[in-house]
C-alpha positions as a printed Julia matrix, in Angstrom:
203×3 Matrix{Float64}:
   0.29   27.31  28.12
   3.57   25.52  28.76
   6.42   27.43  27.17
   9.42   25.61  25.71
  12.56   27.1   27.27
  15.97   26.01  26.07
  17.7    23.74  28.58
  21.05   25.43  29.16
  22.7    23.16  31.72
  24.65   21.12  29.18
  27.01   19.85  31.87
  24.44   17.36  33.07
  23.68   14.08  31.36
  20.37   13.78  29.59
  18.88   11.75  32.44
  19.62   14.52  34.9
  18.26   17.16  32.55
  15.05   15.22  32.03
  14.57   14.61  35.75
  15.23   18.26  36.6
  12.81   19.37  33.89
  10.07   17.06  35.2
  10.68   17.92  38.86
  10.44   21.64  38.13
   6.95   20.99  36.72
   5.73   18.45  39.28
   5.87   15.51  36.85
   8.79   13.49  38.24
   6.53   10.43  38.66
   6.86    9.91  34.9
  10.65    9.52  35.09
  10.78    5.76  35.93
   8.62    5.01  32.89
  10.9     7.1   30.67
  13.98    5.24  31.91
  12.3     1.84  31.53
  11.28    2.58  27.94
  14.72    4.02  27.16
  16.45    0.88  28.42
  14.03   -1.39  26.55
  14.39    0.61  23.37
  18.19    0.54  23.6
  18.15   -3.2   24.24
  16.2    -3.95  21.07
  18.14   -1.39  19.06
  21.32   -3.26  19.95
  19.64   -6.56  19.04
  18.62   -5.21  15.62
  21.96   -3.45  14.97
  20.43    0.01  15.24
  21.81    3.12  16.94
  21.57    2.18  20.61
  22.31    5.71  21.86
  19.61    7.2   19.62
  17.1     4.63  20.83
  17.93    5.4   24.46
  17.64    9.15  23.91
  14.3     8.73  22.13
  13.04    6.63  25.03
  14.05    9.2   27.63
  12.17   11.93  25.79
   9.2    10.06  24.35
   6.72   11.26  27.01
   8.43   14.52  27.99
   5.29   16.43  26.97
   3.58   15.11  30.11
   4.32   18.65  31.33
   1.58   19.96  29.01
  -1.89   19.54  30.56
  -4.32   17.76  28.25
  -6.61   20.77  28.25
  -3.76   22.86  26.8
  -2.63   20.45  24.09
  -4.82   21.83  21.31
  -3.65   25.37  22.01
  -0.01   24.23  22.14
  -0.37   22.56  18.74
  -2.16   25.55  17.26
   0.58   27.86  18.53
   3.07   25.77  16.53
   0.84   26.01  13.43
   0.46   22.24  13.18
  -2.47   20.27  11.79
  -4.8    18.72  14.34
  -6.64   15.63  13.15
 -10.24   14.86  14.09
  -9.15   11.98  16.34
  -6.73   14.3   18.12
  -9.42   16.92  18.74
 -11.59   14.18  20.21
  -8.74   12.86  22.39
  -6.05   15.55  22.75
  -3.76   13.15  24.64
  -2.97   11.66  21.24
  -1.04   14.85  20.48
   1.48   14.07  23.21
   3.71   12.04  20.88
   4.21   14.94  18.47
   4.48   17.43  21.31
   7.18   15.35  22.96
   9.17   15.61  19.73
   8.64   19.37  19.73
   9.96   19.68  23.3
  12.84   17.3   22.53
  13.89   19.72  19.81
  13.1    23.04  21.46
  14.09   22.27  25.05
  16.76   19.57  24.75
  18.15   20.62  21.35
  17.65   17.22  19.72
  18.25   17.61  15.99
  18.55   13.99  14.83
  15.54   13.47  12.51
  15.5     9.75  13.31
  15.1    10.37  17.03
  12.44   13.02  16.48
  10.55   10.72  14.11
  10.53    7.86  16.61
   9.29   10.11  19.4
   6.6    11.66  17.22
   4.93    8.31  16.39
   5.67    6.22  19.48
   1.98    5.88  20.39
   0.36    5.27  17.01
   3.24    4.28  14.74
   2.81    5.45  11.13
   3.08    4.22   7.56
   6.65    4.13   6.29
   8.03    3.81   9.81
  11.77    3.27  10.25
  13.27    0.44  12.26
  14.01    2.93  15.05
  10.37    4.05  14.97
   9.3     0.43  15.43
  11.86   -0.11  18.16
  10.64    2.75  20.35
   6.99    2.0   19.55
   7.38   -1.57  20.79
   9.52   -0.66  23.81
   6.74    1.67  24.94
   4.2    -1.12  24.56
   6.32   -3.65  26.45
   6.93   -1.17  29.29
   3.45    0.33  29.35
   2.62    2.32  32.47
  -0.48    0.51  33.67
   1.19   -1.42  36.48
   0.5    -4.82  34.93
   2.17   -7.11  32.4
   0.7    -6.46  28.94
  -1.44   -9.4   27.76
   0.41   -9.56  24.44
   3.88   -9.26  25.96
   5.07  -12.86  25.61
   4.01  -13.18  21.98
   5.46   -9.78  21.11
   8.78  -10.57  22.78
   8.98  -13.95  21.07
   8.58  -12.28  17.68
  11.3    -9.76  18.51
  13.66  -12.53  19.6
  13.08  -14.13  16.2
  14.06  -10.77  14.63
  10.55  -10.23  13.31
  10.32   -6.51  14.03
   7.47   -5.67  11.65
   5.51   -8.72  12.74
   5.8    -7.6   16.37
   4.39   -4.18  15.51
   1.58   -5.8   13.54
   0.76   -8.1   16.44
   0.42   -5.13  18.8
  -1.7    -3.09  16.38
  -4.01   -6.04  15.8
  -4.39   -6.38  19.57
  -5.0    -2.64  19.93
  -7.72   -2.49  17.28
  -9.44   -5.57  18.68
  -9.19   -4.83  22.39
  -8.08   -1.43  23.57
  -8.73    1.39  21.12
 -10.52    4.56  22.23
 -10.21    6.6   19.06
  -8.96    5.42  15.66
  -5.99    7.58  14.77
  -5.32    7.7   11.0
  -1.6     7.07  11.54
  -2.3     3.84  13.39
  -4.82    2.71  10.79
  -2.4     3.45   7.95
   0.39    1.58   9.75
  -1.89   -1.39  10.32
  -2.92   -1.55   6.66
   0.67   -1.23   5.48
   1.97   -3.94   7.81
  -0.86   -6.3    6.85
   0.25   -5.93   3.22
   3.9    -6.63   4.1
   3.98   -9.39   6.72
   1.97  -12.02   8.52
   2.24  -13.04  12.15
   3.04  -16.69  12.83
   3.21  -17.43  16.54
């Protein structure tokens, strides 16, 4: 099992710490995606008058749990005495969002609850999400790591440029549930239902 060791080299910037951490575990290929999401998250945070630095930090750490092999994720979660949902047992990769928040706290000493919240739901979102949660969630979807332009990207970006943050998240979740879902995670379903009750998407 991957152990969470405290990162002691505080003289380096977070980018350097993250890269060193990934390189030491053979996962440096993830670094460009982390930077891309961090920059995208910071861009929209600035646009929505949110904490740009927090959004950037959350982006840099959102997938840091790539260092945990999928076959070890259940054991990692159990070792932290955390609930594992049925969907997560079926697809342990879904635990990576919460485990990234754990490593952000234990390895990189992140204590800001807003940053940890955004990291912990960046894949599924959740009901009662904050604006920063939405910001990182959408940045990750705009800068997805499949090597192609997301099919929803133009519509999502247009909504963001109109300052329709919740509508943009709803648009993505609607697309996800109609086109690309492997396992229905309760957090995503609850977020979808909540957003449907709050906003409508007008393209």
